[in-house]
């Protein structure tokens, strides 16, 4: 489907009504070439829209001109100037309905992205609040679980060097050996691949 397909003329149709009177009506073009498909909105589409906007202020008509071929299967076979003329004086109701749908789809896209970001932020806040309300021992374990094996190794080495008690030092040394063994196995497995 091409955007120029909307440039079909409306027609004045004459007919005789049921009472035998001659009447006329304006008939919108009905048969457009093909169907308009709105692509499923996903990250790729969002990236294309972002690239089209290019993080700068952009006029509505230029934005619409750039977004239509990204979110639909409609080919823009007219210039931006011709498209601006179509927007300023729409050729028919089909075009008006199409532009309304484009606007709705774009608004929906922006709202969904914003809602998704807000939801993620809310979940992160809730997780952080939950972690903060945990007893100190559990908080430490949660924080430790976030560490990589290398970070854990560095932390245990630091604790070992600071520890004065020989029993605790012995336990830390065992943890160091165990963790170093795990890291060595990981490196060996990566080397085999």
Coordinates of C-alpha atoms in Angstrom, one line a residue:
X1 CA 0.0 0.0 0.0
X2 CA 1.2 3.5 -0.8
X3 CA 0.4 6.8 0.9
X4 CA -0.6 8.2 -2.5
X5 CA -3.4 5.6 -2.7
X6 CA -5.3 8.0 -0.3
X7 CA -5.3 10.7 -3.1
X8 CA -8.3 9.1 -4.8
X9 CA -11.1 11.5 -5.6
X10 CA -14.4 11.5 -3.8
X11 CA -17.3 11.1 -6.1
X12 CA -20.7 12.7 -6.3
X13 CA -23.1 9.9 -6.9
X14 CA -26.7 10.5 -8.2
X15 CA -29.5 8.0 -7.4
X16 CA -33.2 7.8 -7.1
X17 CA -34.5 7.2 -3.6
X18 CA -37.4 4.9 -2.5
X19 CA -39.9 7.7 -3.0
X20 CA -38.7 8.3 -6.6
X21 CA -36.9 11.5 -5.9
X22 CA -33.5 12.2 -7.4
X23 CA -30.8 12.5 -4.7
X24 CA -27.1 12.8 -4.6
X25 CA -24.4 12.0 -2.1
X26 CA -20.6 12.3 -1.8
X27 CA -19.0 8.9 -1.8
X28 CA -15.6 8.3 -0.3
X29 CA -13.2 6.1 -2.1
X30 CA -13.6 2.6 -0.8
X31 CA -11.2 0.3 -2.6
X32 CA -7.6 1.1 -1.6
X33 CA -4.9 -1.1 -3.0
X34 CA -4.2 -3.7 -0.3
X35 CA -4.6 -3.6 3.5
X36 CA -2.8 -1.5 6.0
X37 CA -0.9 -3.5 8.6
X38 CA 0.3 -2.0 11.9
X39 CA 3.5 -3.8 12.8
X40 CA 3.7 -5.4 16.3
X41 CA 5.4 -2.8 18.5
X42 CA 8.7 -4.1 19.8
X43 CA 12.2 -2.9 20.7
X44 CA 13.3 -2.9 17.0
X45 CA 10.4 -0.7 16.0
X46 CA 11.1 1.6 19.0
X47 CA 14.8 1.8 18.0
X48 CA 13.8 2.7 14.4
X49 CA 11.4 5.4 15.7
X50 CA 14.1 6.8 18.0
X51 CA 16.5 6.9 15.1
X52 CA 14.0 8.7 12.9
X53 CA 13.4 11.3 15.5
X54 CA 17.2 11.4 16.3
X55 CA 16.6 13.0 19.7
X56 CA 15.8 16.5 18.3
X57 CA 12.8 18.6 18.1
X58 CA 10.7 17.7 15.1
X59 CA 7.5 19.0 13.7
X60 CA 4.4 16.8 13.8
X61 CA 4.0 16.4 10.1
X62 CA 7.7 15.4 9.6
X63 CA 7.4 13.0 12.6
X64 CA 4.3 11.4 11.1
X65 CA 6.0 11.2 7.7
X66 CA 8.9 9.3 9.2
X67 CA 6.9 7.1 11.6
X68 CA 4.3 5.8 9.1
X69 CA 6.6 3.5 7.2
X70 CA 8.1 2.2 10.4
X71 CA 4.9 1.3 12.3
X72 CA 2.9 0.3 9.2
X73 CA 3.3 -1.4 5.8
X74 CA 2.5 1.9 4.0
X75 CA 5.1 3.1 1.6
X76 CA 5.8 6.8 1.6
X77 CA 5.9 7.4 -2.2
X78 CA 5.4 11.2 -2.0
X79 CA 7.7 13.9 -0.8
X80 CA 7.5 15.5 2.7
X81 CA 6.1 18.6 1.1
X82 CA 3.3 16.7 -0.6
X83 CA 2.6 14.9 2.7
X84 CA 2.3 18.2 4.5
X85 CA -0.2 19.3 1.9
X86 CA -2.2 16.1 2.5
X87 CA -2.3 16.8 6.2
X88 CA -3.3 20.4 5.8
X89 CA -6.2 19.5 3.4
X90 CA -7.0 15.8 3.8
X91 CA -8.3 14.3 0.5
X92 CA -11.0 12.1 2.2
X93 CA -12.3 10.6 5.4
X94 CA -10.2 7.4 4.9
X95 CA -7.0 9.5 5.2
X96 CA -8.3 11.3 8.3
X97 CA -9.1 7.9 9.9
X98 CA -5.7 6.5 8.9
X99 CA -3.9 9.5 10.5
X100 CA -6.0 9.2 13.6
X101 CA -5.0 5.6 13.9
X102 CA -1.3 6.5 13.4
X103 CA -1.6 9.1 16.2
X104 CA -3.3 6.6 18.5
X105 CA -0.7 3.9 17.8
X106 CA 2.2 6.4 18.4
X107 CA 0.6 7.6 21.6
X108 CA 0.1 4.0 22.7
X109 CA 3.7 3.2 22.0
X110 CA 4.9 6.2 24.1
X111 CA 2.5 5.3 26.9
X112 CA 3.5 1.7 27.0
X113 CA 7.2 2.5 27.0
X114 CA 6.7 5.0 29.9
X115 CA 4.6 2.5 31.8
X116 CA 7.1 -0.2 31.3
X117 CA 9.9 2.1 32.6
X118 CA 7.8 3.1 35.6
X119 CA 6.9 -0.5 36.4
X120 CA 10.6 -1.5 36.3
X121 CA 11.5 1.4 38.5
X122 CA 8.7 0.5 41.0
X123 CA 9.8 -3.1 41.1
X124 CA 13.4 -2.1 41.7
X125 CA 12.3 0.3 44.5
X126 CA 10.2 -2.5 46.1
X127 CA 13.1 -4.9 45.9
X128 CA 15.5 -2.4 47.5
X129 CA 12.9 -1.6 50.3
X130 CA 12.5 -5.3 50.9
X131 CA 16.3 -5.8 51.2
X132 CA 16.6 -2.8 53.5
X133 CA 13.9 -4.3 55.8
X134 CA 15.8 -7.6 56.1
X135 CA 17.9 -8.4 59.2
X136 CA 21.5 -7.5 58.8
X137 CA 22.7 -11.1 58.4
X138 CA 20.2 -11.7 55.5
X139 CA 21.1 -8.3 53.9
X140 CA 24.7 -9.3 53.9
X141 CA 23.9 -12.6 52.3
X142 CA 21.7 -10.9 49.6
X143 CA 24.5 -8.5 48.9
X144 CA 27.0 -11.3 48.8
X145 CA 24.8 -13.3 46.4
X146 CA 25.1 -10.3 44.0
X147 CA 28.9 -10.5 43.9
X148 CA 30.8 -12.4 41.2
X149 CA 33.2 -15.2 42.2
X150 CA 36.1 -12.8 41.6
X151 CA 34.6 -10.2 43.8
X152 CA 33.9 -12.8 46.5
X153 CA 37.5 -13.9 46.3
X154 CA 38.8 -10.4 46.7
X155 CA 36.5 -9.8 49.7
X156 CA 37.6 -13.0 51.4
X157 CA 41.2 -12.1 50.8
X158 CA 40.7 -8.7 52.4
X159 CA 38.9 -10.3 55.4
X160 CA 41.7 -12.9 55.7
X161 CA 44.4 -10.2 55.8
X162 CA 42.5 -8.2 58.4
X163 CA 41.5 -11.1 60.7
X164 CA 43.5 -11.6 63.9
X165 CA 41.8 -14.8 65.2
X166 CA 43.6 -17.9 64.0
X167 CA 40.5 -20.1 63.9
X168 CA 38.6 -17.6 61.8
X169 CA 41.6 -17.1 59.6
X170 CA 41.7 -20.9 59.1
X171 CA 38.0 -20.9 58.1
X172 CA 38.6 -18.0 55.7
X173 CA 41.6 -19.8 54.2
X174 CA 39.4 -22.8 53.5
X175 CA 36.8 -20.6 51.8
X176 CA 39.6 -19.0 49.7
X177 CA 40.8 -22.4 48.6
X178 CA 37.3 -23.6 47.7
X179 CA 36.5 -20.4 45.8
X180 CA 39.9 -20.5 44.0
X181 CA 39.2 -24.1 43.0
X182 CA 35.8 -23.1 41.5
X183 CA 37.4 -20.2 39.5
X184 CA 40.1 -22.6 38.2
X185 CA 37.5 -25.1 37.0
X186 CA 35.6 -22.3 35.3
X187 CA 38.7 -21.1 33.5
X188 CA 39.5 -24.7 32.4
X189 CA 36.0 -25.2 31.1
X190 CA 36.2 -21.9 29.1
X191 CA 39.6 -23.0 27.7
X192 CA 38.2 -26.3 26.4
X193 CA 35.5 -24.5 24.5

